[in-house]
Amino acid sequence: MSRKYFIAGNWKMNKTPEEGAKLASEIASIVSKDASVDVVICPTFTALDRVSQAIEGSAVKLGAQNLYPKTSGAYTGEISPEMLREVFAKFVILGHSERREYFGESDAFVNEKVKFSLENLINPILCIGETLEQREADETLEVVKTQLLGGLVGVEASQMGSVVVAYEPVWAIGTGKTATPKMAQEVHGSIRALLNEKYGDAVGEKVRILYGGSMKPANAEELLSQKDIDGGLIGGAALDSNSFCDLVAAAKRAP
Ligand code: PGA
């Protein structure tokens, strides 16, 4: 089963609108109209509009880093899917470990957001992953299973074409420590098996499963050549157009 590679940049709380537009233009001019890899960039809310304009006409797509599962109303500080659609955002990162850790997001809340984003035509990138403590206690597969199935409660097989999963071992995020390709593939393989079990092979085999956690040009090739690693969710290396586009190029070369 061949799946189209998917490289997403998670800019986190970095880049002003001005800086974001510059970075996005550089990426757009390198990627141009080449859609052989899905390329998505996820700036902060204030930079979305400028970045959206900067990538117009290129194959680069826009994503947000969060949303709130309501249409509108008294939810101070939050953003609705409709507002994201208005600036042409197509994707949203949900359940990132930083949101789970610093903002107390539970699987149930992440699930509400996943369902609401799908109903409102924004494609969720559902992030899951274990902490170092959990890995050392040999709980990785259990944690990943709970977060995956918890995030997908009530999501139908027919909606899974719009869902991307990102496996991000928390201990590898921003630390320079990467899971070895073998370690990552082991978890990706079990995520695939869970998806196949829940939705059937025809659906599960089509879902893109990204790796995230200190992915950079130097380690991308080996990670991307693993059977169930279909791309990357990139933090640090997404803040520079050369390193980010080198990752896109690595995905293009991957088998
Ligand atoms: P990193 O971040 O590439 O800087 O480790 C990845 C992420 O948190 O999505």
PDB file of C-alpha atoms and ligand atoms in Angstrom:
ATOM      1  CA  MET A   1       0.000   0.000   0.000  1.00  0.00           C
ATOM      2  CA  SER A   2       1.626   3.234  -1.036  1.00  0.00           C
ATOM      3  CA  ARG A   3       0.777   6.294   1.004  1.00  0.00           C
ATOM      4  CA  LYS A   4       1.701   9.822   0.028  1.00  0.00           C
ATOM      5  CA  TYR A   5       4.385  11.225   2.333  1.00  0.00           C
ATOM      6  CA  PHE A   6       3.321  14.072   4.579  1.00  0.00           C
ATOM      7  CA  ILE A   7       5.683  16.683   6.043  1.00  0.00           C
ATOM      8  CA  ALA A   8       4.198  19.159   8.497  1.00  0.00           C
ATOM      9  CA  GLY A   9       5.935  22.049  10.214  1.00  0.00           C
ATOM     10  CA  ASN A  10       4.780  22.865  13.734  1.00  0.00           C
ATOM     11  CA  TRP A  11       6.073  26.374  14.371  1.00  0.00           C
ATOM     12  CA  LYS A  12       4.803  26.363  17.970  1.00  0.00           C
ATOM     13  CA  MET A  13       5.029  29.823  19.624  1.00  0.00           C
ATOM     14  CA  ASN A  14       7.554  31.181  17.147  1.00  0.00           C
ATOM     15  CA  LYS A  15       7.542  33.758  14.320  1.00  0.00           C
ATOM     16  CA  THR A  16       5.723  37.059  14.079  1.00  0.00           C
ATOM     17  CA  PRO A  17       3.345  37.500  11.115  1.00  0.00           C
ATOM     18  CA  GLU A  18       6.161  39.268   9.259  1.00  0.00           C
ATOM     19  CA  GLU A  19       8.730  36.555   9.988  1.00  0.00           C
ATOM     20  CA  GLY A  20       6.165  33.848   9.270  1.00  0.00           C
ATOM     21  CA  ALA A  21       5.274  35.329   5.890  1.00  0.00           C
ATOM     22  CA  LYS A  22       8.973  35.442   4.958  1.00  0.00           C
ATOM     23  CA  LEU A  23       9.586  31.831   5.981  1.00  0.00           C
ATOM     24  CA  ALA A  24       6.388  30.699   4.235  1.00  0.00           C
ATOM     25  CA  SER A  25       7.354  32.504   0.992  1.00  0.00           C
ATOM     26  CA  GLU A  26      10.750  30.822   1.012  1.00  0.00           C
ATOM     27  CA  ILE A  27       9.147  27.410   1.525  1.00  0.00           C
ATOM     28  CA  ALA A  28       6.504  28.105  -1.136  1.00  0.00           C
ATOM     29  CA  SER A  29       9.118  29.129  -3.678  1.00  0.00           C
ATOM     30  CA  ILE A  30      11.099  25.915  -3.127  1.00  0.00           C
ATOM     31  CA  VAL A  31       8.087  23.567  -3.039  1.00  0.00           C
ATOM     32  CA  SER A  32       6.365  25.488  -5.812  1.00  0.00           C
ATOM     33  CA  LYS A  33       3.539  23.458  -7.353  1.00  0.00           C
ATOM     34  CA  ASP A  34       5.090  20.080  -6.627  1.00  0.00           C
ATOM     35  CA  ALA A  35       2.424  18.119  -4.776  1.00  0.00           C
ATOM     36  CA  SER A  36       4.235  14.760  -4.753  1.00  0.00           C
ATOM     37  CA  VAL A  37       4.595  15.152  -0.974  1.00  0.00           C
ATOM     38  CA  ASP A  38       1.897  16.762   1.192  1.00  0.00           C
ATOM     39  CA  VAL A  39       3.561  19.821   2.741  1.00  0.00           C
ATOM     40  CA  VAL A  40       1.764  21.630   5.550  1.00  0.00           C
ATOM     41  CA  ILE A  41       2.922  24.538   7.704  1.00  0.00           C
ATOM     42  CA  CYS A  42       1.283  25.394  11.018  1.00  0.00           C
ATOM     43  CA  PRO A  43       2.049  28.921  12.254  1.00  0.00           C
ATOM     44  CA  THR A  44       0.629  30.745  15.273  1.00  0.00           C
ATOM     45  CA  PHE A  45      -2.898  32.164  14.996  1.00  0.00           C
ATOM     46  CA  THR A  46      -1.684  35.733  14.425  1.00  0.00           C
ATOM     47  CA  ALA A  47       0.496  34.644  11.497  1.00  0.00           C
ATOM     48  CA  LEU A  48      -2.119  32.440   9.779  1.00  0.00           C
ATOM     49  CA  ASP A  49      -3.535  35.086   7.498  1.00  0.00           C
ATOM     50  CA  ARG A  50      -0.192  36.413   6.268  1.00  0.00           C
ATOM     51  CA  VAL A  51       1.193  32.904   5.829  1.00  0.00           C
ATOM     52  CA  SER A  52      -1.946  31.906   3.944  1.00  0.00           C
ATOM     53  CA  GLN A  53      -1.356  34.734   1.478  1.00  0.00           C
ATOM     54  CA  ALA A  54       2.345  33.896   1.205  1.00  0.00           C
ATOM     55  CA  ILE A  55       1.687  30.290   0.122  1.00  0.00           C
ATOM     56  CA  GLU A  56      -1.168  31.050  -2.254  1.00  0.00           C
ATOM     57  CA  GLY A  57      -0.665  29.414  -5.641  1.00  0.00           C
ATOM     58  CA  SER A  58       1.901  26.924  -4.290  1.00  0.00           C
ATOM     59  CA  ALA A  59       1.297  23.326  -3.243  1.00  0.00           C
ATOM     60  CA  VAL A  60       2.026  24.199   0.409  1.00  0.00           C
ATOM     61  CA  LYS A  61      -1.015  23.866   2.651  1.00  0.00           C
ATOM     62  CA  LEU A  62      -1.901  25.692   5.837  1.00  0.00           C
ATOM     63  CA  GLY A  63      -2.570  24.215   9.262  1.00  0.00           C
ATOM     64  CA  ALA A  64      -3.339  25.601  12.710  1.00  0.00           C
ATOM     65  CA  GLN A  65      -1.971  24.458  16.040  1.00  0.00           C
ATOM     66  CA  ASN A  66      -5.274  24.218  17.887  1.00  0.00           C
ATOM     67  CA  LEU A  67      -8.992  24.914  17.750  1.00  0.00           C
ATOM     68  CA  TYR A  68     -11.948  24.988  20.105  1.00  0.00           C
ATOM     69  CA  PRO A  69     -14.854  22.602  19.493  1.00  0.00           C
ATOM     70  CA  LYS A  70     -17.593  25.241  19.251  1.00  0.00           C
ATOM     71  CA  THR A  71     -18.841  27.342  16.362  1.00  0.00           C
ATOM     72  CA  SER A  72     -18.717  30.720  18.126  1.00  0.00           C
ATOM     73  CA  GLY A  73     -19.626  32.374  21.392  1.00  0.00           C
ATOM     74  CA  ALA A  74     -18.312  33.221  24.832  1.00  0.00           C
ATOM     75  CA  TYR A  75     -15.050  31.243  24.813  1.00  0.00           C
ATOM     76  CA  THR A  76     -12.438  33.868  25.574  1.00  0.00           C
ATOM     77  CA  GLY A  77      -9.109  33.186  23.934  1.00  0.00           C
ATOM     78  CA  GLU A  78     -10.317  30.425  21.638  1.00  0.00           C
ATOM     79  CA  ILE A  79     -10.585  29.934  17.870  1.00  0.00           C
ATOM     80  CA  SER A  80     -13.286  28.083  15.902  1.00  0.00           C
ATOM     81  CA  PRO A  81     -12.845  25.839  12.871  1.00  0.00           C
ATOM     82  CA  GLU A  82     -14.863  28.297  10.821  1.00  0.00           C
ATOM     83  CA  MET A  83     -12.355  31.052  11.615  1.00  0.00           C
ATOM     84  CA  LEU A  84      -9.568  28.751  10.498  1.00  0.00           C
ATOM     85  CA  ARG A  85     -11.373  27.838   7.292  1.00  0.00           C
ATOM     86  CA  GLU A  86     -11.802  31.537   6.560  1.00  0.00           C
ATOM     87  CA  VAL A  87      -7.994  31.891   6.260  1.00  0.00           C
ATOM     88  CA  PHE A  88      -7.864  28.647   4.241  1.00  0.00           C
ATOM     89  CA  ALA A  89      -6.418  26.403   6.946  1.00  0.00           C
ATOM     90  CA  LYS A  90      -6.944  22.779   5.975  1.00  0.00           C
ATOM     91  CA  PHE A  91      -5.332  21.014   8.939  1.00  0.00           C
ATOM     92  CA  VAL A  92      -5.114  21.345  12.691  1.00  0.00           C
ATOM     93  CA  ILE A  93      -2.681  19.800  15.162  1.00  0.00           C
ATOM     94  CA  LEU A  94      -4.625  18.264  18.054  1.00  0.00           C
ATOM     95  CA  GLY A  95      -3.500  16.549  21.237  1.00  0.00           C
ATOM     96  CA  HIS A  96       0.092  17.734  21.018  1.00  0.00           C
ATOM     97  CA  SER A  97       2.011  16.659  24.124  1.00  0.00           C
ATOM     98  CA  GLU A  98       2.691  20.289  25.017  1.00  0.00           C
ATOM     99  CA  ARG A  99      -1.057  20.923  25.154  1.00  0.00           C
ATOM    100  CA  ARG A 100      -1.614  17.752  27.147  1.00  0.00           C
ATOM    101  CA  GLU A 101       1.162  18.698  29.577  1.00  0.00           C
ATOM    102  CA  TYR A 102       0.833  22.480  29.999  1.00  0.00           C
ATOM    103  CA  PHE A 103      -2.889  22.907  29.351  1.00  0.00           C
ATOM    104  CA  GLY A 104      -4.199  19.701  30.868  1.00  0.00           C
ATOM    105  CA  GLU A 105      -5.861  18.401  27.699  1.00  0.00           C
ATOM    106  CA  SER A 106      -7.377  14.960  28.215  1.00  0.00           C
ATOM    107  CA  ASP A 107      -8.082  12.260  25.649  1.00  0.00           C
ATOM    108  CA  ALA A 108     -11.789  13.070  25.974  1.00  0.00           C
ATOM    109  CA  PHE A 109     -11.236  16.765  25.162  1.00  0.00           C
ATOM    110  CA  VAL A 110      -8.884  15.918  22.314  1.00  0.00           C
ATOM    111  CA  ASN A 111     -11.551  13.534  21.012  1.00  0.00           C
ATOM    112  CA  GLU A 112     -14.183  16.285  21.106  1.00  0.00           C
ATOM    113  CA  LYS A 113     -11.864  18.486  19.047  1.00  0.00           C
ATOM    114  CA  VAL A 114     -11.057  15.700  16.566  1.00  0.00           C
ATOM    115  CA  LYS A 115     -14.751  15.064  15.943  1.00  0.00           C
ATOM    116  CA  PHE A 116     -15.621  18.749  15.712  1.00  0.00           C
ATOM    117  CA  SER A 117     -12.782  19.476  13.318  1.00  0.00           C
ATOM    118  CA  LEU A 118     -13.913  16.623  11.042  1.00  0.00           C
ATOM    119  CA  GLU A 119     -17.518  17.813  11.107  1.00  0.00           C
ATOM    120  CA  ASN A 120     -16.257  21.273  10.179  1.00  0.00           C
ATOM    121  CA  LEU A 121     -13.960  20.191   7.354  1.00  0.00           C
ATOM    122  CA  ILE A 122     -10.594  20.744   9.017  1.00  0.00           C
ATOM    123  CA  ASN A 123      -8.346  17.667   8.885  1.00  0.00           C
ATOM    124  CA  PRO A 124      -6.977  16.731  12.293  1.00  0.00           C
ATOM    125  CA  ILE A 125      -3.381  15.686  12.926  1.00  0.00           C
ATOM    126  CA  LEU A 126      -3.875  13.639  16.089  1.00  0.00           C
ATOM    127  CA  CYS A 127      -0.712  13.539  18.220  1.00  0.00           C
ATOM    128  CA  ILE A 128       0.054  10.711  20.601  1.00  0.00           C
ATOM    129  CA  GLY A 129       3.178   9.597  22.435  1.00  0.00           C
ATOM    130  CA  GLU A 130       4.666   8.410  25.697  1.00  0.00           C
ATOM    131  CA  THR A 131       6.840  10.208  28.239  1.00  0.00           C
ATOM    132  CA  LEU A 132      10.293   8.976  29.200  1.00  0.00           C
ATOM    133  CA  GLU A 133       8.929   7.671  32.473  1.00  0.00           C
ATOM    134  CA  GLN A 134       6.265   5.673  30.636  1.00  0.00           C
ATOM    135  CA  ARG A 135       8.795   4.282  28.172  1.00  0.00           C
ATOM    136  CA  GLU A 136      11.102   3.220  30.967  1.00  0.00           C
ATOM    137  CA  ALA A 137       8.184   1.529  32.724  1.00  0.00           C
ATOM    138  CA  ASP A 138       7.498  -0.365  29.481  1.00  0.00           C
ATOM    139  CA  GLU A 139       4.112   1.321  29.062  1.00  0.00           C
ATOM    140  CA  THR A 140       4.674   2.813  25.600  1.00  0.00           C
ATOM    141  CA  LEU A 141       2.292   0.629  23.621  1.00  0.00           C
ATOM    142  CA  GLU A 142      -0.430   0.884  26.264  1.00  0.00           C
ATOM    143  CA  VAL A 143      -0.175   4.697  26.434  1.00  0.00           C
ATOM    144  CA  VAL A 144      -0.195   5.046  22.668  1.00  0.00           C
ATOM    145  CA  LYS A 145      -3.189   2.719  22.398  1.00  0.00           C
ATOM    146  CA  THR A 146      -5.170   4.655  25.022  1.00  0.00           C
ATOM    147  CA  GLN A 147      -4.421   8.013  23.377  1.00  0.00           C
ATOM    148  CA  LEU A 148      -5.114   6.743  19.850  1.00  0.00           C
ATOM    149  CA  LEU A 149      -8.391   5.005  20.603  1.00  0.00           C
ATOM    150  CA  GLY A 150      -9.372   7.743  23.070  1.00  0.00           C
ATOM    151  CA  GLY A 151      -8.833  10.389  20.412  1.00  0.00           C
ATOM    152  CA  LEU A 152     -10.826   8.434  17.816  1.00  0.00           C
ATOM    153  CA  VAL A 153     -13.952   7.563  19.824  1.00  0.00           C
ATOM    154  CA  GLY A 154     -16.964   8.017  17.558  1.00  0.00           C
ATOM    155  CA  VAL A 155     -14.856   8.702  14.470  1.00  0.00           C
ATOM    156  CA  GLU A 156     -16.254   6.641  11.604  1.00  0.00           C
ATOM    157  CA  ALA A 157     -14.256   4.639   9.072  1.00  0.00           C
ATOM    158  CA  SER A 158     -15.591   6.956   6.357  1.00  0.00           C
ATOM    159  CA  GLN A 159     -13.916   9.920   8.114  1.00  0.00           C
ATOM    160  CA  MET A 160     -10.503   8.306   8.491  1.00  0.00           C
ATOM    161  CA  GLY A 161      -9.301   9.494   5.073  1.00  0.00           C
ATOM    162  CA  SER A 162      -9.158  12.962   6.639  1.00  0.00           C
ATOM    163  CA  VAL A 163      -7.248  11.939   9.764  1.00  0.00           C
ATOM    164  CA  VAL A 164      -3.457  11.982  10.102  1.00  0.00           C
ATOM    165  CA  VAL A 165      -1.823  10.439  13.181  1.00  0.00           C
ATOM    166  CA  ALA A 166       1.482  11.706  14.587  1.00  0.00           C
ATOM    167  CA  TYR A 167       3.521   9.541  16.934  1.00  0.00           C
ATOM    168  CA  GLU A 168       5.714  11.819  19.005  1.00  0.00           C
ATOM    169  CA  PRO A 169       7.624  10.284  21.887  1.00  0.00           C
ATOM    170  CA  VAL A 170       7.578  13.140  24.412  1.00  0.00           C
ATOM    171  CA  TRP A 171      11.192  12.516  25.428  1.00  0.00           C
ATOM    172  CA  ALA A 172      12.313  13.133  21.834  1.00  0.00           C
ATOM    173  CA  ILE A 173      10.545  16.473  21.343  1.00  0.00           C
ATOM    174  CA  GLY A 174      12.936  19.399  21.202  1.00  0.00           C
ATOM    175  CA  THR A 175      15.611  17.385  23.000  1.00  0.00           C
ATOM    176  CA  GLY A 176      17.780  16.312  20.094  1.00  0.00           C
ATOM    177  CA  LYS A 177      17.071  12.706  21.104  1.00  0.00           C
ATOM    178  CA  THR A 178      15.372  10.802  18.315  1.00  0.00           C
ATOM    179  CA  ALA A 179      13.771   7.416  18.610  1.00  0.00           C
ATOM    180  CA  THR A 180      15.875   4.990  16.594  1.00  0.00           C
ATOM    181  CA  PRO A 181      14.154   4.037  13.342  1.00  0.00           C
ATOM    182  CA  LYS A 182      13.609   0.562  14.772  1.00  0.00           C
ATOM    183  CA  MET A 183      12.002   1.908  17.968  1.00  0.00           C
ATOM    184  CA  ALA A 184       9.810   4.273  15.974  1.00  0.00           C
ATOM    185  CA  GLN A 185       8.758   1.580  13.485  1.00  0.00           C
ATOM    186  CA  GLU A 186       7.779  -0.726  16.317  1.00  0.00           C
ATOM    187  CA  VAL A 187       5.315   1.855  17.650  1.00  0.00           C
ATOM    188  CA  HIS A 188       4.132   2.903  14.174  1.00  0.00           C
ATOM    189  CA  GLY A 189       3.508  -0.756  13.352  1.00  0.00           C
ATOM    190  CA  SER A 190       1.368  -1.182  16.435  1.00  0.00           C
ATOM    191  CA  ILE A 191      -0.554   2.024  15.685  1.00  0.00           C
ATOM    192  CA  ARG A 192      -1.229   0.618  12.194  1.00  0.00           C
ATOM    193  CA  ALA A 193      -2.384  -2.675  13.682  1.00  0.00           C
ATOM    194  CA  LEU A 194      -4.792  -0.840  16.007  1.00  0.00           C
ATOM    195  CA  LEU A 195      -6.199   1.183  13.098  1.00  0.00           C
ATOM    196  CA  ASN A 196      -6.580  -1.966  11.002  1.00  0.00           C
ATOM    197  CA  GLU A 197      -8.344  -3.704  13.848  1.00  0.00           C
ATOM    198  CA  LYS A 198     -10.731  -0.803  14.475  1.00  0.00           C
ATOM    199  CA  TYR A 199     -11.462   0.204  10.899  1.00  0.00           C
ATOM    200  CA  GLY A 200     -10.415  -2.744   8.731  1.00  0.00           C
ATOM    201  CA  ASP A 201      -7.222  -3.046   6.686  1.00  0.00           C
ATOM    202  CA  ALA A 202      -8.556  -1.159   3.665  1.00  0.00           C
ATOM    203  CA  VAL A 203      -8.986   1.948   5.832  1.00  0.00           C
ATOM    204  CA  GLY A 204      -6.119   1.491   8.298  1.00  0.00           C
ATOM    205  CA  GLU A 205      -3.511   0.943   5.593  1.00  0.00           C
ATOM    206  CA  LYS A 206      -4.344   4.317   4.066  1.00  0.00           C
ATOM    207  CA  VAL A 207      -3.879   6.442   7.206  1.00  0.00           C
ATOM    208  CA  ARG A 208      -0.663   8.446   7.284  1.00  0.00           C
ATOM    209  CA  ILE A 209       1.309   8.004  10.515  1.00  0.00           C
ATOM    210  CA  LEU A 210       3.921  10.714  11.041  1.00  0.00           C
ATOM    211  CA  TYR A 211       6.930  10.570  13.311  1.00  0.00           C
ATOM    212  CA  GLY A 212       7.756  13.630  15.413  1.00  0.00           C
ATOM    213  CA  GLY A 213      10.550  14.368  17.840  1.00  0.00           C
ATOM    214  CA  SER A 214      13.855  15.929  16.771  1.00  0.00           C
ATOM    215  CA  MET A 215      13.407  14.868  13.155  1.00  0.00           C
ATOM    216  CA  LYS A 216      15.968  16.648  10.990  1.00  0.00           C
ATOM    217  CA  PRO A 217      17.618  16.213   7.593  1.00  0.00           C
ATOM    218  CA  ALA A 218      20.390  14.065   9.138  1.00  0.00           C
ATOM    219  CA  ASN A 219      18.036  11.405  10.505  1.00  0.00           C
ATOM    220  CA  ALA A 220      15.051  11.731   8.179  1.00  0.00           C
ATOM    221  CA  GLU A 221      16.114   9.292   5.513  1.00  0.00           C
ATOM    222  CA  GLU A 222      16.361   6.319   7.821  1.00  0.00           C
ATOM    223  CA  LEU A 223      13.140   7.166   9.658  1.00  0.00           C
ATOM    224  CA  LEU A 224      11.192   7.731   6.444  1.00  0.00           C
ATOM    225  CA  SER A 225      12.358   4.446   4.969  1.00  0.00           C
ATOM    226  CA  GLN A 226      10.540   2.503   7.708  1.00  0.00           C
ATOM    227  CA  LYS A 227       7.464   0.686   6.524  1.00  0.00           C
ATOM    228  CA  ASP A 228       4.890   2.536   8.633  1.00  0.00           C
ATOM    229  CA  ILE A 229       6.512   5.976   8.882  1.00  0.00           C
ATOM    230  CA  ASP A 230       4.712   8.151   6.365  1.00  0.00           C
ATOM    231  CA  GLY A 231       6.197  11.536   7.132  1.00  0.00           C
ATOM    232  CA  GLY A 232       7.108  13.871   9.928  1.00  0.00           C
ATOM    233  CA  LEU A 233       5.721  16.487  12.276  1.00  0.00           C
ATOM    234  CA  ILE A 234       8.642  18.838  12.584  1.00  0.00           C
ATOM    235  CA  GLY A 235       9.256  21.448  15.275  1.00  0.00           C
ATOM    236  CA  GLY A 236      12.739  22.971  15.483  1.00  0.00           C
ATOM    237  CA  ALA A 237      13.825  22.028  11.959  1.00  0.00           C
ATOM    238  CA  ALA A 238      10.662  23.610  10.503  1.00  0.00           C
ATOM    239  CA  LEU A 239      11.755  27.109  11.518  1.00  0.00           C
ATOM    240  CA  ASP A 240      14.331  27.322   8.756  1.00  0.00           C
ATOM    241  CA  SER A 241      13.335  27.005   5.104  1.00  0.00           C
ATOM    242  CA  ASN A 242      16.453  25.050   4.112  1.00  0.00           C
ATOM    243  CA  SER A 243      16.193  22.376   6.776  1.00  0.00           C
ATOM    244  CA  PHE A 244      12.415  22.099   6.343  1.00  0.00           C
ATOM    245  CA  CYS A 245      12.699  21.787   2.559  1.00  0.00           C
ATOM    246  CA  ASP A 246      15.522  19.251   2.972  1.00  0.00           C
ATOM    247  CA  LEU A 247      13.011  17.166   4.912  1.00  0.00           C
ATOM    248  CA  VAL A 248      10.490  17.548   2.099  1.00  0.00           C
ATOM    249  CA  ALA A 249      13.217  16.434  -0.329  1.00  0.00           C
ATOM    250  CA  ALA A 250      14.031  13.435   1.880  1.00  0.00           C
ATOM    251  CA  ALA A 251      10.350  12.446   1.767  1.00  0.00           C
ATOM    252  CA  LYS A 252      10.395  12.768  -2.010  1.00  0.00           C
ATOM    253  CA  ARG A 253      13.340  10.356  -2.210  1.00  0.00           C
ATOM    254  CA  ALA A 254      11.912   7.920   0.340  1.00  0.00           C
ATOM    255  CA  PRO A 255      10.813   4.511  -0.968  1.00  0.00           C
TER     256      PRO A 255
HETATM  257  P1  PGA B   1      10.824  18.943  17.456  1.00  0.00           P
HETATM  258  O1  PGA B   1       9.252  19.095  17.736  1.00  0.00           O
HETATM  259  O2  PGA B   1      10.989  18.586  16.024  1.00  0.00           O
HETATM  260  O3  PGA B   1      11.408  20.294  17.792  1.00  0.00           O
HETATM  261  O4  PGA B   1      11.328  17.874  18.364  1.00  0.00           O
HETATM  262  C1  PGA B   1       8.321  18.231  17.174  1.00  0.00           C
HETATM  263  C2  PGA B   1       6.920  18.557  17.675  1.00  0.00           C
HETATM  264  O5  PGA B   1       6.761  18.853  18.865  1.00  0.00           O
HETATM  265  O6  PGA B   1       5.929  18.514  16.905  1.00  0.00           O
END
